[in-house]
Amino acid sequence: MRVSELSRRSGVSVATIKYYLREGLLPAGRQISATQAEYDESHVRRLRLIRALIGVRGLSVSTTRELLGALAEHAGDTHLQLGLALGAIRLGEETIEAPSETAKVDALVEELGWHVHESAPARAVLAETLATLRTLGAPLDWQALLPYARLAERTATLDLDQLDGIEDPLEAAERALLLTVLLEPALLALRRMAQQNESARRYAGG
Amino acid sequence: MRVSELSRRSGVSVATIKYYLREGLLPAGRQISATQAEYDESHVRRLRLIRALIGVRGLSVSTTRELLGALAEHAGDTHLQLGLALGAIRLGEETIEAPSETAKVDALVEELGWHVHESAPARAVLAETLATLRTLGAPLDWQALLPYARLAERTATLDLDQLDGIEDPLEAAERALLLTVLLEPALLALRRMAQQNESARRYAGG
């Protein structure tokens, strides 16, 4: 297909496609004349993934390039590819200062028996939350998070089920990114609505 | 107690307490001399709630004053007080433009049999998410949200259980606010970690 068709199929403007080609995010098409190139399905999928990484995860162009390289390098390792796309496994050796409640998060993960990457940003988020609640005079035991974690397990099963049957690993990575990052506000909204419903049930007398 | 003790107990600085007194967010203490006033437990609870509304929900001082008035007006109606504190029920008659996917959210809530306020911002968040996923070429049926909603129901039950045994309704409102707003990143972090674990289970061969 020509660049105009690629633009239509991927939802990315021609100008942006040319920019990604120059920046090395998108492999060049097959040159069919001095001014025209031919693109294929792999370009459509790659553009959708780029759009998700930049537009949804908010990565810079250079980080996206680095991440696309890492994804290609680990072709065949779906678990690692998903972790990289979702940002659960970090590129390079960033050292993050351990928040004060890290030991509690470690205890929680141990108790759950979960396999979670040591560098996963989610660990730090959890530790920060526990620290904030303590600061505000409303401390929470990590044990109080266990039933929430069990519900999160079931949510994650639903999430991964949605990737079933997607053969192309880069397409699966893009879909995982959309469903994870974009569903986050929706899941929080469902919780808020469910709280209202539960509050009505308990306090509004039916 | 004196203002210094009130500051220590509530975690709010003396200067900020004086500002809240001037702004009418905090009722005056009992004047015991020309320069000294005496405060009690109700001031401690009120300050914690103010801190949660401003610091956690990010409300302005004037909106907080308005909301505190509404909470006092509806003393005894725990369901309404929780809804107001959490922002599930809006003050006044804001008209919000209905997003394009509103009918789907209505269908979802109807199917679930939930009691959710018509003006609840969570409805708009859900509609926005569905619209965004459609725009990005990854549309999601509202039916796909049903199993997520059932898990949200169980999460909300855990949430409301944590308010059990708190007698003072303003204290319950403050606690609900902290546990709802501050737990949000933690719950999302648990989902991310559970996804990693589920991905390891499915793709990393144990």
XYZ file of C-alpha atoms in Angstrom:
412
model
C 0.000 0.000 0.000
C 1.009 3.618 -0.496
C 1.673 6.049 2.356
C -1.810 7.593 2.022
C -3.428 4.185 2.521
C -1.060 3.451 5.429
C -2.175 6.729 7.005
C -5.838 5.843 6.584
C -5.391 2.329 7.972
C -3.314 3.332 10.993
C -5.014 6.618 11.834
C -1.620 8.372 11.801
C -1.191 11.421 9.532
C 1.171 11.259 6.521
C 3.344 14.014 8.025
C 3.704 12.043 11.266
C 4.473 8.825 9.359
C 7.283 10.646 7.534
C 8.593 11.946 10.831
C 8.639 8.412 12.312
C 10.459 7.152 9.179
C 13.121 9.865 9.574
C 13.468 9.123 13.296
C 13.902 5.413 12.638
C 10.783 4.332 14.538
C 9.210 2.876 11.426
C 11.212 0.745 8.971
C 11.367 2.148 5.435
C 8.928 0.771 2.874
C 9.995 -1.051 -0.291
C 11.110 1.630 -2.761
C 9.130 1.228 -6.009
C 10.168 4.464 -7.716
C 12.305 7.492 -6.906
C 9.414 9.077 -5.004
C 7.185 6.200 -3.968
C 7.431 3.381 -1.436
C 5.228 0.409 -0.756
C 4.152 -0.510 2.791
C 2.566 -3.657 4.226
C 0.606 -4.940 7.229
C 3.681 -4.960 9.433
C 3.841 -1.177 9.023
C 0.195 -0.795 10.058
C 0.775 -2.829 13.218
C 4.000 -1.052 14.010
C 2.346 2.364 13.636
C -0.487 1.388 15.973
C 2.027 0.256 18.580
C 4.019 3.486 18.197
C 0.826 5.502 18.597
C -0.035 3.586 21.770
C 3.458 3.990 23.242
C 3.630 7.718 22.520
C -0.023 8.675 22.805
C -1.179 6.368 25.572
C 1.936 5.674 27.639
C 3.301 9.135 26.918
C 6.816 7.990 25.968
C 9.222 10.262 24.118
C 10.227 9.460 20.547
C 13.705 8.402 21.633
C 12.448 6.123 24.420
C 9.955 4.639 21.971
C 12.778 3.898 19.516
C 14.784 2.237 22.271
C 11.760 0.220 23.399
C 10.910 -0.923 19.856
C 14.501 -2.149 19.554
C 14.162 -4.099 22.796
C 10.851 -5.616 21.638
C 12.476 -6.785 18.388
C 15.446 -8.169 20.278
C 13.144 -10.294 22.438
C 10.903 -11.572 19.667
C 9.364 -14.860 20.786
C 9.382 -14.018 24.491
C 5.777 -12.846 24.879
C 6.035 -12.380 28.644
C 9.052 -10.104 28.341
C 7.505 -8.206 25.422
C 4.298 -7.542 27.346
C 6.269 -6.432 30.373
C 8.333 -4.021 28.272
C 5.288 -2.611 26.443
C 3.402 -2.040 29.696
C 6.431 -0.555 31.430
C 6.443 -3.314 34.045
C 10.012 -4.184 33.117
C 12.286 -1.180 32.796
C 14.835 -0.614 30.085
C 18.365 -0.142 31.318
C 19.528 0.142 34.873
C 17.569 2.995 36.377
C 18.102 3.039 40.101
C 15.034 4.168 41.945
C 15.308 5.189 45.557
C 13.474 2.629 47.656
C 10.462 4.233 49.358
C 10.117 3.692 53.081
C 7.411 1.035 52.902
C 9.186 -1.232 50.416
C 9.585 -4.077 52.903
C 5.802 -4.223 53.349
C 5.277 -4.478 49.612
C 7.846 -7.272 49.472
C 5.950 -9.069 52.244
C 2.669 -8.648 50.355
C 4.079 -10.005 47.092
C 5.677 -12.904 48.956
C 2.413 -13.753 50.703
C 0.559 -13.630 47.375
C 3.152 -15.837 45.715
C 3.255 -13.493 42.728
C 6.048 -13.259 40.172
C 6.654 -9.527 39.881
C 9.782 -7.954 38.427
C 12.036 -6.349 41.051
C 12.102 -3.060 39.116
C 8.339 -2.907 38.483
C 7.170 0.683 39.081
C 3.955 -0.743 40.573
C 5.937 -1.802 43.648
C 7.000 1.785 44.284
C 3.443 3.072 43.737
C 2.172 0.676 46.373
C 4.908 1.656 48.822
C 4.186 5.348 48.236
C 0.483 4.836 48.942
C 1.194 3.098 52.237
C 3.598 5.895 53.180
C 1.055 8.610 52.276
C -1.732 6.973 54.274
C 0.607 6.756 57.268
C 1.551 10.434 56.921
C -2.115 11.394 56.850
C -2.780 9.539 60.074
C -4.757 6.745 58.377
C -2.199 3.914 58.244
C -3.167 0.701 56.472
C -1.691 -2.730 57.203
C -0.331 -4.420 54.107
C -2.526 -7.366 55.114
C -5.567 -5.175 54.419
C -4.465 -5.170 50.770
C -4.629 -8.965 50.451
C -8.340 -9.218 49.539
C -7.885 -6.343 47.067
C -4.944 -8.214 45.556
C -7.061 -11.355 45.128
C -9.638 -9.327 43.202
C -6.797 -7.803 41.144
C -5.745 -11.347 40.212
C -9.173 -12.009 38.774
C -9.128 -8.680 36.953
C -5.753 -9.569 35.428
C -7.166 -12.872 34.234
C -9.907 -10.972 32.384
C -7.243 -8.642 30.948
C -5.047 -11.423 29.624
C -8.059 -13.306 28.261
C -8.604 -10.345 25.935
C -5.265 -11.038 24.262
C -6.252 -14.609 23.485
C -6.127 -15.400 19.818
C -3.952 -12.428 18.831
C -1.119 -14.124 16.956
C 1.211 -11.209 16.289
C 3.161 -10.414 19.483
C 3.530 -6.700 18.663
C -0.205 -6.483 18.103
C -0.739 -8.220 21.449
C 1.626 -5.697 23.078
C -0.326 -2.785 21.575
C -3.669 -4.242 22.644
C -2.359 -4.946 26.164
C -1.196 -1.347 26.385
C -4.558 0.073 25.286
C -6.572 -2.224 27.530
C -4.329 -1.661 30.512
C -3.674 2.054 30.400
C -6.955 3.208 28.876
C -9.113 0.944 31.023
C -7.576 2.326 34.212
C -9.907 5.324 34.563
C -12.848 3.114 33.576
C -12.065 0.544 36.268
C -11.764 3.293 38.866
C -15.069 4.729 37.641
C -16.702 1.299 38.029
C -15.399 1.146 41.595
C -16.834 4.590 42.367
C -20.192 3.568 40.939
C -20.153 0.265 42.807
C -19.379 2.164 46.022
C -22.425 4.360 45.482
C -24.545 1.318 44.901
C -23.175 -0.423 47.996
C -23.610 2.764 50.046
C -27.235 3.015 48.864
C -27.760 -0.617 49.836
C -26.299 -0.156 53.311
C -27.343 3.343 54.298
C -30.255 4.456 52.158
C -32.551 1.701 53.376
C -32.842 -0.005 50.000
C -7.229 21.983 73.819
C -5.252 25.004 72.630
C -4.504 25.742 68.984
C -0.979 24.280 69.267
C -2.384 20.959 70.481
C -5.063 21.055 67.750
C -2.268 21.528 65.213
C -0.326 18.572 66.581
C -3.386 16.314 66.674
C -4.636 17.173 63.177
C -1.303 17.531 61.398
C -2.353 20.990 60.146
C -0.078 23.961 60.903
C -1.238 26.731 63.241
C -1.047 29.284 60.414
C -3.284 27.113 58.226
C -5.738 26.562 61.095
C -5.999 30.331 61.519
C -6.596 30.700 57.793
C -9.394 28.097 57.876
C -10.949 29.913 60.868
C -10.909 33.232 58.973
C -12.343 31.555 55.869
C -15.166 29.993 57.876
C -14.167 26.380 57.144
C -13.545 25.653 60.806
C -15.977 26.838 63.510
C -14.452 29.163 66.113
C -13.292 27.641 69.394
C -14.717 28.625 72.768
C -13.089 31.928 73.728
C -11.428 31.562 77.141
C -9.524 34.852 77.181
C -8.991 37.798 74.877
C -6.255 35.913 73.028
C -6.971 32.233 73.633
C -9.617 29.805 72.459
C -10.350 26.233 73.446
C -10.926 23.521 70.802
C -12.340 20.009 71.062
C -12.474 16.670 69.210
C -14.990 17.985 66.687
C -12.337 20.462 65.523
C -9.793 17.666 65.077
C -12.214 15.630 62.933
C -13.298 18.655 60.956
C -9.675 19.594 60.209
C -8.886 16.076 59.007
C -11.871 16.187 56.674
C -10.859 19.629 55.370
C -7.332 18.374 54.774
C -8.703 15.386 52.842
C -11.051 17.518 50.734
C -8.380 20.080 49.854
C -5.267 17.903 49.860
C -6.637 14.643 48.512
C -9.626 15.636 46.387
C -7.972 18.902 45.387
C -10.984 21.138 46.080
C -10.662 24.903 46.430
C -11.257 26.559 49.786
C -14.569 28.002 48.607
C -15.843 24.676 47.233
C -14.760 23.007 50.471
C -16.746 25.572 52.488
C -19.783 24.930 50.322
C -19.387 21.166 50.643
C -18.976 21.319 54.439
C -22.225 23.289 54.546
C -23.962 20.635 52.471
C -22.609 17.844 54.703
C -23.949 19.616 57.816
C -27.284 20.182 56.124
C -27.643 16.473 55.448
C -26.503 15.216 58.867
C -28.022 11.787 59.433
C -28.099 10.817 55.771
C -24.897 8.776 55.589
C -25.424 7.724 51.979
C -25.792 11.320 50.796
C -22.861 12.482 52.951
C -20.560 9.803 51.519
C -21.674 10.660 47.990
C -20.967 14.354 48.557
C -17.574 13.731 50.177
C -16.493 11.418 47.364
C -17.803 13.751 44.671
C -20.245 11.107 43.432
C -23.118 13.509 43.962
C -22.471 16.994 42.665
C -23.279 20.226 44.415
C -25.559 22.550 42.478
C -26.775 22.167 38.961
C -23.692 21.766 36.822
C -24.686 20.700 33.366
C -22.188 18.382 31.820
C -22.298 17.728 28.120
C -23.267 14.111 27.563
C -20.392 12.195 25.918
C -21.234 10.162 22.870
C -21.253 6.769 24.577
C -23.617 7.713 27.406
C -26.356 5.362 26.238
C -23.977 2.405 26.572
C -23.108 3.378 30.128
C -26.826 3.657 30.916
C -27.321 0.169 29.483
C -24.448 -1.185 31.599
C -25.772 0.341 34.828
C -29.266 -0.932 34.016
C -27.961 -4.448 33.384
C -26.017 -4.380 36.648
C -29.049 -3.146 38.568
C -26.907 -0.513 40.293
C -28.183 2.621 41.982
C -25.864 5.323 40.645
C -26.614 9.050 40.761
C -27.477 10.525 37.348
C -24.843 13.257 37.754
C -22.060 10.913 38.937
C -18.822 11.903 37.177
C -17.912 8.202 36.974
C -20.588 7.774 34.292
C -18.860 10.363 32.102
C -15.440 8.789 32.702
C -16.755 5.445 31.519
C -18.358 6.979 28.441
C -15.127 8.821 27.628
C -13.116 5.615 27.855
C -15.425 3.797 25.463
C -15.236 6.757 23.065
C -11.423 6.853 23.238
C -11.069 3.125 22.594
C -13.344 3.470 19.588
C -11.305 6.400 18.242
C -8.111 4.371 18.581
C -9.580 1.528 16.561
C -9.907 -0.798 19.565
C -13.633 -0.561 20.353
C -14.951 -2.385 23.409
C -18.529 -3.604 23.861
C -20.091 -2.373 27.071
C -20.872 -6.037 27.737
C -17.115 -6.666 28.029
C -17.196 -4.421 31.107
C -19.717 -6.584 32.952
C -17.221 -9.013 34.535
C -15.031 -6.052 35.521
C -18.084 -4.424 37.100
C -18.813 -7.566 39.117
C -15.273 -7.466 40.504
C -15.740 -3.746 41.232
C -18.815 -4.659 43.294
C -16.690 -6.921 45.463
C -14.013 -4.232 45.761
C -16.660 -1.729 46.878
C -17.845 -4.164 49.535
C -14.295 -4.287 50.926
C -14.200 -0.472 50.799
C -17.406 0.029 52.709
C -16.457 -2.657 55.242
C -13.564 -0.424 56.238
C -16.024 2.234 57.421
C -17.751 -0.232 59.722
C -17.727 0.865 63.323
C -16.908 4.517 62.611
C -19.689 6.308 64.458
C -19.085 9.917 63.476
C -20.421 10.487 59.931
C -17.875 13.224 59.119
C -15.086 10.910 60.209
C -16.560 8.187 57.981
C -16.669 10.681 55.090
C -12.999 11.583 55.619
C -11.966 7.934 55.857
C -13.992 7.057 52.722
C -12.276 9.870 50.881
C -8.782 8.739 51.893
C -9.472 5.079 51.164
C -11.133 5.813 47.852
C -8.898 8.475 46.358
C -5.583 7.403 47.856
C -6.133 3.709 47.221
C -6.758 4.320 43.526
C -3.099 4.244 42.437
C -2.514 1.275 44.743
C -5.349 -0.724 43.209
C -4.067 0.033 39.721
C -0.592 -1.007 40.848
C -1.987 -4.295 42.167
C -3.626 -4.886 38.776
C -0.318 -4.234 36.983
C 1.482 -6.629 39.275
C -1.236 -9.258 38.918
C -0.979 -8.897 35.128
C 2.734 -9.580 35.296
C 2.118 -12.610 37.416
C -0.604 -13.876 35.072
C 1.598 -13.176 32.046
C 4.452 -15.146 33.655
C 2.052 -18.009 34.332
C 0.750 -18.092 30.752
C 3.775 -17.219 28.659
C 6.919 -17.783 30.665
C 6.290 -21.494 31.095
C 5.910 -21.266 34.899
